[in-house]
Amino acid sequence: MPRIGYVSAVSGSAWIVVSYCYHPGDVADRDMLGVHRDPEQLTVGQLDTLESTSLGWAATLDFGRHLAESRQRHANQPSEIWNDAVGMTFLEPYGLYDPSRPEAFTWTDQTALDIRSRVPSLNSVPLRVVSRSSYRPYPIIHATLNWPEDEPNPLATNRVGFEFAPLGIGTPSALTLGSPRHPTHRVGGGFIEPCGFGSDLPKARPTSNGLVSVDVPQQPFSLADAVGASSAFSTPGRDLRVYPHTTYWPVDRAGHAAPGLATCEAFSDGGDSENYGLIALLRRRVRAIVVFINSAWPLSLEYEPSRWPEDTPESAPPHRALDPFLPPLFGAPNPSFRHNQVFDRADFASVIEGLQTAKRRGGTVLTITTHRVRSNTWWGLEGGWDVRVCWVYNEHVERWSVRLPQKIRGSIDDGQPPRPIGPVAYFPHFLTQGQNPGGLIRLTPIQVNLLAHLSCWNVVDNQNQLRQFLETK
């Protein structure tokens, strides 16, 4: 882990990244992450057991029940429902959520001391800092700012990538958004410390060092607010009124808060704008990035990437040839991700062919490629430099599977399309919603453990290659 500077998380991965980075207890990493076992060492009994100290434990809890309870508590505050349910399910088990005592968050003890020295009123507000037990990368959690809220066509809604990080929240590009039914709307242009996010406009101009001061919001922006916004996935009808909302104001080109423009903005799943958290790392000029494509869509071996990616309207397996969030990074036309090109179109085939070759060989579906980064004003990205990317695709791995005990391997075989049945149906491409009857996004211990062991094996089996890759300068 000390080789890794950032961990960039979107949607469901934000739940586990925040718990990992901010876990307040004295639980050892091994107890949080689990013990690595070779596939032949696994048993059904082990897979069916999950300790409450595990970061996978929260995925087995009843989110649907918490969501129903939250609807009752916040009947008159619909935009509070989702964050509350997410906090109860995914953060409260690890001591990171208490609705009766909201917490702000920052990076380290030192940054907390600095904030309190500048803002004495925060002395009475808990400030959560990252775990002190062992090294943690800098976490970046991603959501999507949506405007306007009343746009009947979701594809016509402006979707702007938004970051929640320990030292700053916002988006760097100063954008003027358009809508046929509204005047133009300005967003972006800078960042604000988390303890100030949700504030009204600054009352004074910037100081000589370019900083402005704001009044602390009455309700601190919490980790639950961050991961709730990051994971607020699409609902039937997509009524943005029930999505997380926060007061927000843009920064103009001179570095000043634009007067009169503090508005209550709607935030939704980070995957509504970019599902890998990759572009934020490119913006920081990170030169070696491991992208885990934790997809519900298998990678087709029949697809020919040289024909250029076809964007089909189907949204459920097995209709797509590959994960739909990947092609737009190379310029594939997609109305949902029309601003996301950061690599040359010609690079796409080498990525897909590399992943397909790895899949045919039966090992981890992994390939390493080098790309020239393209400038992207929408995302505030400056191009003209090279990045190495290690793409790791969530996929069936024959070399791992054949080593499993027969009973476990048989369950995996029974769970494959076109008629998936049994306790691990669809493995490893579990459904994002409705994997198990009666559970909105609830998994079983066997499902959590089996997927975790496969993902762990993918890293351990390629550890020498990954270590060398992460030393890229």
Short mmCIF file of C-alpha atoms in Angstrom, two decimals:
data_model
loop_
_atom_site.label_atom_id
_atom_site.label_comp_id
_atom_site.label_asym_id
_atom_site.label_seq_id
_atom_site.Cartn_x
_atom_site.Cartn_y
_atom_site.Cartn_z
CA MET A 1 0.00 0.00 0.00
CA PRO A 2 2.79 2.55 0.64
CA ARG A 3 3.47 2.49 -3.11
CA ILE A 4 -0.02 3.84 -3.74
CA GLY A 5 -0.62 7.58 -3.43
CA TYR A 6 -4.34 7.78 -4.22
CA VAL A 7 -7.38 5.54 -4.10
CA SER A 8 -10.12 6.88 -6.36
CA ALA A 9 -13.59 5.47 -5.70
CA VAL A 10 -16.98 5.74 -7.36
CA SER A 11 -20.40 4.64 -6.11
CA GLY A 12 -20.38 1.32 -4.23
CA SER A 13 -16.60 1.28 -4.00
CA ALA A 14 -16.83 4.57 -2.08
CA TRP A 15 -18.55 2.70 0.77
CA ILE A 16 -15.62 0.38 1.32
CA VAL A 17 -12.87 2.93 0.58
CA VAL A 18 -14.18 5.38 3.18
CA SER A 19 -14.52 2.59 5.75
CA TYR A 20 -10.99 1.40 4.99
CA CYS A 21 -9.39 4.84 5.10
CA TYR A 22 -11.33 6.27 8.06
CA HIS A 23 -11.89 3.15 10.18
CA PRO A 24 -11.61 4.50 13.76
CA GLY A 25 -11.02 1.30 15.73
CA ASP A 26 -8.02 -0.82 16.56
CA VAL A 27 -9.04 -3.57 14.15
CA ALA A 28 -6.04 -4.93 12.22
CA ASP A 29 -5.97 -4.65 8.45
CA ARG A 30 -5.96 -8.44 8.21
CA ASP A 31 -9.27 -8.58 10.12
CA MET A 32 -10.77 -5.84 7.94
CA LEU A 33 -9.57 -7.21 4.61
CA GLY A 34 -9.57 -10.94 5.32
CA VAL A 35 -6.96 -13.67 5.02
CA HIS A 36 -5.68 -14.60 1.56
CA ARG A 37 -6.18 -18.27 0.75
CA ASP A 38 -5.24 -20.19 -2.37
CA PRO A 39 -8.30 -21.49 -4.23
CA GLU A 40 -7.79 -25.13 -3.24
CA GLN A 41 -7.83 -24.12 0.44
CA LEU A 42 -11.34 -22.66 0.27
CA THR A 43 -14.32 -24.48 1.76
CA VAL A 44 -18.04 -23.80 1.70
CA GLY A 45 -17.94 -23.24 5.45
CA GLN A 46 -15.23 -20.58 5.13
CA LEU A 47 -17.07 -18.81 2.33
CA ASP A 48 -20.30 -18.79 4.33
CA THR A 49 -18.62 -17.08 7.29
CA LEU A 50 -18.03 -13.34 7.47
CA GLU A 51 -16.95 -11.54 10.62
CA SER A 52 -18.51 -8.19 11.52
CA THR A 53 -15.00 -6.66 11.48
CA SER A 54 -14.73 -7.40 7.75
CA LEU A 55 -15.21 -4.55 5.31
CA GLY A 56 -17.40 -6.94 3.33
CA TRP A 57 -19.80 -7.33 6.24
CA ALA A 58 -21.80 -4.21 5.38
CA ALA A 59 -22.58 -5.59 1.91
CA THR A 60 -24.60 -8.37 3.57
CA LEU A 61 -26.80 -6.00 5.60
CA ASP A 62 -30.37 -5.13 4.67
CA PHE A 63 -30.07 -1.81 2.87
CA GLY A 64 -33.68 -2.02 1.70
CA ARG A 65 -34.92 -2.10 5.32
CA HIS A 66 -32.72 0.86 6.25
CA LEU A 67 -34.03 2.75 3.23
CA ALA A 68 -37.63 2.14 4.31
CA GLU A 69 -36.85 3.29 7.85
CA SER A 70 -35.15 6.39 6.53
CA ARG A 71 -38.18 7.24 4.37
CA GLN A 72 -40.32 7.30 7.50
CA ARG A 73 -37.88 9.47 9.45
CA HIS A 74 -37.37 11.96 6.64
CA ALA A 75 -40.84 12.09 5.10
CA ASN A 76 -40.61 15.89 4.99
CA GLN A 77 -36.94 15.93 3.89
CA PRO A 78 -36.76 13.58 0.91
CA SER A 79 -33.22 14.61 -0.02
CA GLU A 80 -31.98 13.25 3.36
CA ILE A 81 -33.33 9.73 2.85
CA TRP A 82 -30.58 8.19 0.76
CA ASN A 83 -27.57 9.48 2.70
CA ASP A 84 -29.12 8.36 5.98
CA ALA A 85 -29.77 4.83 4.70
CA VAL A 86 -26.26 4.59 3.24
CA GLY A 87 -24.75 5.81 6.50
CA MET A 88 -26.71 3.29 8.57
CA THR A 89 -25.84 0.37 6.30
CA PHE A 90 -22.27 0.94 5.20
CA LEU A 91 -20.67 3.28 7.75
CA GLU A 92 -22.41 2.76 11.11
CA PRO A 93 -21.07 -0.81 11.53
CA TYR A 94 -17.55 0.65 11.55
CA GLY A 95 -18.25 3.55 13.90
CA LEU A 96 -18.40 6.13 11.12
CA TYR A 97 -22.01 7.26 11.30
CA ASP A 98 -24.17 8.63 14.09
CA PRO A 99 -27.10 10.77 12.88
CA SER A 100 -27.45 12.34 16.33
CA ARG A 101 -23.86 13.64 16.21
CA PRO A 102 -22.86 14.67 12.66
CA GLU A 103 -19.12 14.74 11.96
CA ALA A 104 -17.04 16.73 9.52
CA PHE A 105 -13.93 15.13 8.05
CA THR A 106 -10.41 16.03 7.00
CA TRP A 107 -7.09 14.31 6.27
CA THR A 108 -4.81 14.03 9.32
CA ASP A 109 -4.52 15.15 12.93
CA GLN A 110 -2.35 18.01 11.72
CA THR A 111 -4.93 19.28 9.23
CA ALA A 112 -7.58 19.00 11.95
CA LEU A 113 -5.47 21.16 14.30
CA ASP A 114 -4.94 23.68 11.52
CA ILE A 115 -8.68 23.91 10.82
CA ARG A 116 -9.56 24.35 14.49
CA SER A 117 -6.94 27.07 14.85
CA ARG A 118 -8.55 29.00 11.99
CA VAL A 119 -12.18 28.21 12.84
CA PRO A 120 -12.69 28.15 16.63
CA SER A 121 -16.40 27.41 16.20
CA LEU A 122 -15.43 23.94 14.94
CA ASN A 123 -13.94 23.01 18.31
CA SER A 124 -17.32 21.58 19.26
CA VAL A 125 -17.73 19.66 15.98
CA PRO A 126 -16.13 16.19 15.67
CA LEU A 127 -13.54 16.10 12.88
CA ARG A 128 -12.92 12.61 11.53
CA VAL A 129 -9.36 11.90 10.31
CA VAL A 130 -7.93 8.92 8.41
CA SER A 131 -6.93 5.79 10.28
CA ARG A 132 -3.72 6.07 12.31
CA SER A 133 -3.14 2.32 12.56
CA SER A 134 -1.28 1.95 9.24
CA TYR A 135 -0.63 3.73 5.95
CA ARG A 136 -3.64 4.88 3.93
CA PRO A 137 -3.66 6.40 0.42
CA TYR A 138 -5.38 9.73 -0.15
CA PRO A 139 -9.06 8.94 -0.90
CA ILE A 140 -11.02 10.71 -3.64
CA ILE A 141 -14.76 10.04 -3.73
CA HIS A 142 -16.70 10.93 -6.87
CA ALA A 143 -20.28 12.06 -7.45
CA THR A 144 -22.15 13.87 -10.22
CA LEU A 145 -23.70 17.35 -10.07
CA ASN A 146 -26.97 17.39 -12.05
CA TRP A 147 -28.54 20.48 -13.60
CA PRO A 148 -31.31 21.31 -14.24
CA GLU A 149 -33.37 19.10 -11.97
CA ASP A 150 -36.61 19.44 -13.91
CA GLU A 151 -35.22 18.31 -17.26
CA PRO A 152 -37.64 15.59 -18.49
CA ASN A 153 -34.97 13.91 -20.64
CA PRO A 154 -32.17 12.54 -18.40
CA LEU A 155 -29.73 12.61 -21.31
CA ALA A 156 -30.30 16.37 -21.65
CA THR A 157 -29.36 16.97 -18.02
CA ASN A 158 -25.90 18.49 -17.58
CA ARG A 159 -23.77 16.07 -15.55
CA VAL A 160 -20.57 17.42 -14.02
CA GLY A 161 -18.02 15.22 -12.24
CA PHE A 162 -17.60 16.29 -8.62
CA GLU A 163 -14.94 15.33 -6.05
CA PHE A 164 -15.21 14.79 -2.30
CA ALA A 165 -11.71 14.54 -0.84
CA PRO A 166 -10.26 15.16 2.65
CA LEU A 167 -8.76 18.53 1.74
CA GLY A 168 -11.13 19.82 -0.92
CA ILE A 169 -14.58 19.40 -2.43
CA GLY A 170 -15.63 20.65 -5.83
CA THR A 171 -14.73 20.57 -9.49
CA PRO A 172 -11.89 22.62 -11.03
CA SER A 173 -13.34 23.59 -14.40
CA ALA A 174 -15.41 26.78 -14.46
CA LEU A 175 -18.35 25.68 -16.60
CA THR A 176 -21.36 27.56 -17.92
CA LEU A 177 -24.17 25.05 -18.35
CA GLY A 178 -27.00 25.52 -20.82
CA SER A 179 -30.59 24.38 -20.91
CA PRO A 180 -33.44 25.20 -23.32
CA ARG A 181 -35.80 25.88 -20.42
CA HIS A 182 -33.49 27.85 -18.10
CA PRO A 183 -30.97 30.68 -18.08
CA THR A 184 -27.37 29.54 -18.14
CA HIS A 185 -25.99 28.14 -14.90
CA ARG A 186 -22.41 28.38 -13.64
CA VAL A 187 -20.62 25.70 -11.66
CA GLY A 188 -17.05 24.77 -10.76
CA GLY A 189 -13.85 26.73 -10.77
CA GLY A 190 -12.37 25.63 -7.45
CA PHE A 191 -12.50 23.67 -4.22
CA ILE A 192 -13.59 24.28 -0.65
CA GLU A 193 -12.52 22.48 2.52
CA PRO A 194 -15.07 19.83 3.54
CA CYS A 195 -15.92 21.62 6.78
CA GLY A 196 -17.04 24.62 4.71
CA PHE A 197 -18.93 22.76 2.00
CA GLY A 198 -22.61 23.64 2.04
CA SER A 199 -21.96 27.21 3.16
CA ASP A 200 -23.50 30.40 1.87
CA LEU A 201 -21.47 32.75 -0.30
CA PRO A 202 -18.31 34.32 1.15
CA LYS A 203 -18.89 37.75 2.62
CA ALA A 204 -15.49 39.14 1.69
CA ARG A 205 -13.12 39.15 -1.27
CA PRO A 206 -10.14 36.79 -1.31
CA THR A 207 -7.08 37.54 0.78
CA SER A 208 -3.68 38.14 -0.79
CA ASN A 209 -3.05 34.39 -0.91
CA GLY A 210 -6.24 33.80 -2.91
CA LEU A 211 -8.30 32.21 -0.11
CA VAL A 212 -11.77 33.19 1.02
CA SER A 213 -13.50 32.58 4.33
CA VAL A 214 -17.06 31.35 4.74
CA ASP A 215 -19.39 30.81 7.66
CA VAL A 216 -19.42 27.20 8.79
CA PRO A 217 -22.66 25.45 7.72
CA GLN A 218 -25.07 24.64 10.51
CA GLN A 219 -24.93 20.96 9.55
CA PRO A 220 -21.42 19.65 8.73
CA PHE A 221 -20.92 17.79 5.48
CA SER A 222 -20.14 14.23 6.57
CA LEU A 223 -18.62 11.06 5.20
CA ALA A 224 -22.16 9.69 4.86
CA ASP A 225 -23.05 12.71 2.71
CA ALA A 226 -20.03 12.07 0.49
CA VAL A 227 -20.56 8.34 -0.06
CA GLY A 228 -24.32 8.82 -0.24
CA ALA A 229 -23.99 11.27 -3.10
CA SER A 230 -21.41 9.07 -4.81
CA SER A 231 -23.75 6.06 -4.79
CA ALA A 232 -27.17 7.65 -5.46
CA PHE A 233 -27.94 5.50 -8.47
CA SER A 234 -30.79 5.98 -10.92
CA THR A 235 -34.31 5.26 -9.72
CA PRO A 236 -37.48 4.71 -11.77
CA GLY A 237 -38.52 8.08 -13.10
CA ARG A 238 -35.25 9.61 -11.84
CA ASP A 239 -36.90 12.20 -9.61
CA LEU A 240 -33.91 14.31 -8.59
CA ARG A 241 -35.85 15.82 -5.70
CA VAL A 242 -35.16 12.69 -3.64
CA TYR A 243 -31.44 12.74 -4.42
CA PRO A 244 -28.84 14.27 -2.06
CA HIS A 245 -28.74 18.08 -2.18
CA THR A 246 -26.21 20.61 -0.88
CA THR A 247 -25.83 24.37 -1.13
CA TYR A 248 -23.05 25.18 -3.58
CA TRP A 249 -21.58 28.21 -5.31
CA PRO A 250 -19.10 28.52 -8.19
CA VAL A 251 -15.86 30.46 -8.46
CA ASP A 252 -15.34 32.93 -11.28
CA ARG A 253 -12.28 33.25 -13.49
CA ALA A 254 -10.70 35.78 -11.14
CA GLY A 255 -10.90 33.32 -8.26
CA HIS A 256 -13.85 35.04 -6.60
CA ALA A 257 -17.15 33.54 -5.54
CA ALA A 258 -19.64 34.55 -8.20
CA PRO A 259 -22.15 36.87 -6.48
CA GLY A 260 -25.72 35.75 -6.08
CA LEU A 261 -25.15 32.23 -7.33
CA ALA A 262 -25.38 30.03 -4.24
CA THR A 263 -27.86 27.32 -5.18
CA CYS A 264 -29.07 24.00 -3.84
CA GLU A 265 -27.60 21.42 -6.20
CA ALA A 266 -28.65 17.79 -6.77
CA PHE A 267 -25.96 15.11 -6.65
CA SER A 268 -26.15 11.58 -7.97
CA ASP A 269 -23.98 8.53 -8.53
CA GLY A 270 -20.44 9.24 -9.68
CA GLY A 271 -20.99 6.70 -12.43
CA ASP A 272 -23.42 9.12 -14.04
CA SER A 273 -20.39 11.09 -15.22
CA GLU A 274 -17.34 8.73 -15.05
CA ASN A 275 -17.36 5.32 -13.42
CA TYR A 276 -13.66 4.58 -12.79
CA GLY A 277 -12.41 7.68 -10.99
CA LEU A 278 -9.67 7.73 -13.64
CA ILE A 279 -9.94 11.27 -14.96
CA ALA A 280 -9.37 12.82 -11.52
CA LEU A 281 -6.05 10.98 -11.32
CA LEU A 282 -5.07 12.12 -14.80
CA ARG A 283 -5.86 15.67 -13.72
CA ARG A 284 -3.28 15.18 -10.94
CA ARG A 285 -0.76 13.83 -13.49
CA VAL A 286 -0.52 10.43 -11.83
CA ARG A 287 1.66 8.46 -14.24
CA ALA A 288 0.88 4.89 -13.22
CA ILE A 289 -2.77 3.99 -12.59
CA VAL A 290 -4.38 0.62 -11.87
CA VAL A 291 -8.00 0.62 -13.04
CA PHE A 292 -10.17 -2.15 -11.63
CA ILE A 293 -13.10 -2.49 -14.04
CA ASN A 294 -15.48 -4.11 -11.53
CA SER A 295 -18.09 -4.69 -14.17
CA ALA A 296 -21.35 -6.62 -14.30
CA TRP A 297 -20.80 -7.12 -18.05
CA PRO A 298 -18.59 -9.99 -19.24
CA LEU A 299 -15.90 -9.25 -21.82
CA SER A 300 -16.91 -10.80 -25.14
CA LEU A 301 -14.24 -12.74 -27.02
CA GLU A 302 -16.26 -12.48 -30.25
CA TYR A 303 -16.20 -8.69 -30.27
CA GLU A 304 -13.70 -7.18 -32.75
CA PRO A 305 -12.43 -3.86 -31.34
CA SER A 306 -10.87 -2.93 -34.66
CA ARG A 307 -14.44 -2.26 -35.88
CA TRP A 308 -14.63 0.47 -33.24
CA PRO A 309 -16.94 0.05 -30.21
CA GLU A 310 -20.63 -0.24 -30.88
CA ASP A 311 -22.74 1.49 -28.26
CA THR A 312 -25.88 -0.63 -27.88
CA PRO A 313 -28.89 0.51 -25.85
CA GLU A 314 -29.12 -2.71 -23.81
CA SER A 315 -28.13 -2.18 -20.20
CA ALA A 316 -28.18 -5.71 -18.78
CA PRO A 317 -25.93 -8.72 -19.34
CA PRO A 318 -25.31 -10.49 -21.64
CA HIS A 319 -26.18 -7.99 -24.39
CA ARG A 320 -23.13 -5.74 -24.15
CA ALA A 321 -19.75 -6.83 -25.46
CA LEU A 322 -17.85 -5.09 -22.66
CA ASP A 323 -18.18 -2.60 -19.85
CA PRO A 324 -19.97 0.48 -21.31
CA PHE A 325 -17.93 3.01 -19.32
CA LEU A 326 -14.67 2.13 -21.08
CA PRO A 327 -15.23 3.10 -24.77
CA PRO A 328 -16.15 6.78 -24.09
CA LEU A 329 -12.66 7.33 -22.65
CA PHE A 330 -11.41 6.74 -26.19
CA GLY A 331 -14.03 8.89 -27.90
CA ALA A 332 -16.85 6.42 -28.54
CA PRO A 333 -20.04 8.42 -29.02
CA ASN A 334 -22.27 8.01 -26.00
CA PRO A 335 -24.90 10.61 -25.01
CA SER A 336 -24.43 9.75 -21.33
CA PHE A 337 -20.66 10.38 -21.40
CA ARG A 338 -20.19 12.83 -24.22
CA HIS A 339 -17.37 14.74 -22.48
CA ASN A 340 -15.18 11.79 -21.43
CA GLN A 341 -12.59 11.35 -24.15
CA VAL A 342 -9.10 11.49 -22.60
CA PHE A 343 -7.21 9.01 -24.84
CA ASP A 344 -6.76 8.67 -28.60
CA ARG A 345 -9.30 6.64 -30.51
CA ALA A 346 -6.54 4.49 -32.00
CA ASP A 347 -5.58 3.19 -28.53
CA PHE A 348 -8.89 1.45 -27.89
CA ALA A 349 -8.21 -1.71 -29.87
CA SER A 350 -4.92 -2.40 -28.07
CA VAL A 351 -6.65 -2.25 -24.67
CA ILE A 352 -9.50 -4.59 -25.62
CA GLU A 353 -7.28 -7.00 -27.54
CA GLY A 354 -4.90 -7.16 -24.57
CA LEU A 355 -7.77 -7.99 -22.20
CA GLN A 356 -9.21 -10.56 -24.62
CA THR A 357 -5.80 -12.24 -25.00
CA ALA A 358 -5.48 -12.49 -21.22
CA LYS A 359 -8.95 -14.02 -20.95
CA ARG A 360 -8.19 -16.61 -23.63
CA ARG A 361 -5.05 -17.63 -21.74
CA GLY A 362 -7.12 -18.32 -18.63
CA GLY A 363 -5.29 -15.99 -16.25
CA THR A 364 -6.16 -12.63 -14.71
CA VAL A 365 -7.80 -10.46 -17.34
CA LEU A 366 -5.15 -7.75 -17.15
CA THR A 367 -3.27 -5.66 -19.67
CA ILE A 368 -0.87 -2.72 -19.38
CA THR A 369 -0.91 0.04 -21.97
CA THR A 370 0.63 3.49 -22.43
CA HIS A 371 -1.48 6.41 -23.60
CA ARG A 372 -0.91 10.01 -24.58
CA VAL A 373 -3.34 12.06 -22.49
CA ARG A 374 -5.61 14.44 -24.40
CA SER A 375 -6.66 17.83 -23.03
CA ASN A 376 -10.24 17.97 -21.83
CA THR A 377 -11.59 21.36 -20.79
CA TRP A 378 -14.84 19.94 -19.41
CA TRP A 379 -12.86 17.95 -16.84
CA GLY A 380 -10.09 20.52 -16.36
CA LEU A 381 -7.52 18.10 -17.76
CA GLU A 382 -4.29 19.27 -19.39
CA GLY A 383 -2.97 16.79 -21.95
CA GLY A 384 0.25 16.25 -23.84
CA TRP A 385 1.92 13.69 -21.56
CA ASP A 386 2.03 9.92 -21.23
CA VAL A 387 0.40 7.68 -18.64
CA ARG A 388 0.71 3.94 -18.08
CA VAL A 389 -2.54 2.20 -17.20
CA CYS A 390 -2.95 -1.31 -15.83
CA TRP A 391 -6.48 -2.40 -16.72
CA VAL A 392 -7.85 -5.26 -14.56
CA TYR A 393 -11.23 -6.60 -15.71
CA ASN A 394 -13.65 -8.44 -13.40
CA GLU A 395 -13.92 -11.69 -15.30
CA HIS A 396 -13.89 -15.48 -15.08
CA VAL A 397 -10.32 -16.71 -14.46
CA GLU A 398 -9.87 -20.32 -15.50
CA ARG A 399 -6.49 -20.78 -13.78
CA TRP A 400 -8.12 -19.85 -10.46
CA SER A 401 -11.39 -21.67 -11.04
CA VAL A 402 -9.89 -25.10 -11.88
CA ARG A 403 -8.08 -25.12 -8.55
CA LEU A 404 -11.27 -24.74 -6.51
CA PRO A 405 -12.77 -27.72 -4.70
CA GLN A 406 -15.32 -29.53 -6.89
CA LYS A 407 -18.36 -28.47 -4.85
CA ILE A 408 -17.51 -24.78 -5.12
CA ARG A 409 -16.59 -25.07 -8.79
CA GLY A 410 -19.90 -26.84 -9.45
CA SER A 411 -21.83 -23.98 -7.85
CA ILE A 412 -20.02 -21.51 -10.10
CA ASP A 413 -20.82 -23.61 -13.18
CA ASP A 414 -24.52 -23.79 -12.18
CA GLY A 415 -24.61 -20.02 -11.86
CA GLN A 416 -23.54 -19.23 -15.41
CA PRO A 417 -25.92 -17.79 -18.05
CA PRO A 418 -28.16 -18.43 -19.86
CA ARG A 419 -29.91 -20.13 -16.90
CA PRO A 420 -28.03 -19.04 -13.80
CA ILE A 421 -29.11 -20.76 -10.61
CA GLY A 422 -27.71 -21.39 -7.16
CA PRO A 423 -25.99 -19.37 -4.43
CA VAL A 424 -23.46 -17.66 -6.74
CA ALA A 425 -25.57 -17.04 -9.85
CA TYR A 426 -23.85 -14.80 -12.42
CA PHE A 427 -20.47 -15.02 -10.61
CA PRO A 428 -18.27 -13.02 -10.98
CA HIS A 429 -20.69 -10.61 -12.67
CA PHE A 430 -23.16 -10.18 -9.84
CA LEU A 431 -26.08 -7.91 -10.60
CA THR A 432 -25.74 -4.37 -9.27
CA GLN A 433 -29.37 -4.47 -8.11
CA GLY A 434 -31.55 -7.45 -7.30
CA GLN A 435 -28.88 -10.14 -7.17
CA ASN A 436 -30.83 -11.90 -4.41
CA PRO A 437 -34.65 -12.06 -4.07
CA GLY A 438 -35.96 -9.39 -1.72
CA GLY A 439 -32.65 -7.57 -1.53
CA LEU A 440 -32.10 -4.31 -3.37
CA ILE A 441 -28.29 -4.46 -3.28
CA ARG A 442 -27.75 -7.08 -0.60
CA LEU A 443 -25.23 -9.90 -1.11
CA THR A 444 -24.67 -13.09 0.89
CA PRO A 445 -21.44 -13.94 2.74
CA ILE A 446 -20.65 -16.61 0.12
CA GLN A 447 -21.02 -14.08 -2.70
CA VAL A 448 -18.92 -11.45 -0.91
CA ASN A 449 -16.17 -13.90 0.03
CA LEU A 450 -15.92 -15.65 -3.31
CA LEU A 451 -15.64 -12.38 -5.22
CA ALA A 452 -13.12 -11.06 -2.69
CA HIS A 453 -10.94 -14.16 -3.00
CA LEU A 454 -10.96 -13.98 -6.80
CA SER A 455 -10.02 -10.29 -6.76
CA CYS A 456 -7.34 -10.89 -4.15
CA TRP A 457 -5.88 -13.76 -6.18
CA ASN A 458 -5.75 -11.54 -9.27
CA VAL A 459 -3.50 -9.12 -7.38
CA VAL A 460 -1.36 -11.71 -5.56
CA ASP A 461 -0.77 -13.79 -8.69
CA ASN A 462 0.46 -10.68 -10.52
CA GLN A 463 2.22 -9.07 -7.57
CA ASN A 464 5.68 -8.85 -9.18
CA GLN A 465 4.27 -7.20 -12.29
CA LEU A 466 2.16 -4.81 -10.20
CA ARG A 467 5.06 -3.86 -7.91
CA GLN A 468 7.21 -3.05 -10.91
CA PHE A 469 4.34 -1.14 -12.53
CA LEU A 470 3.76 1.00 -9.43
CA GLU A 471 7.40 2.09 -9.47
CA THR A 472 6.79 3.93 -12.75
CA LYS A 473 8.19 7.45 -12.59
#
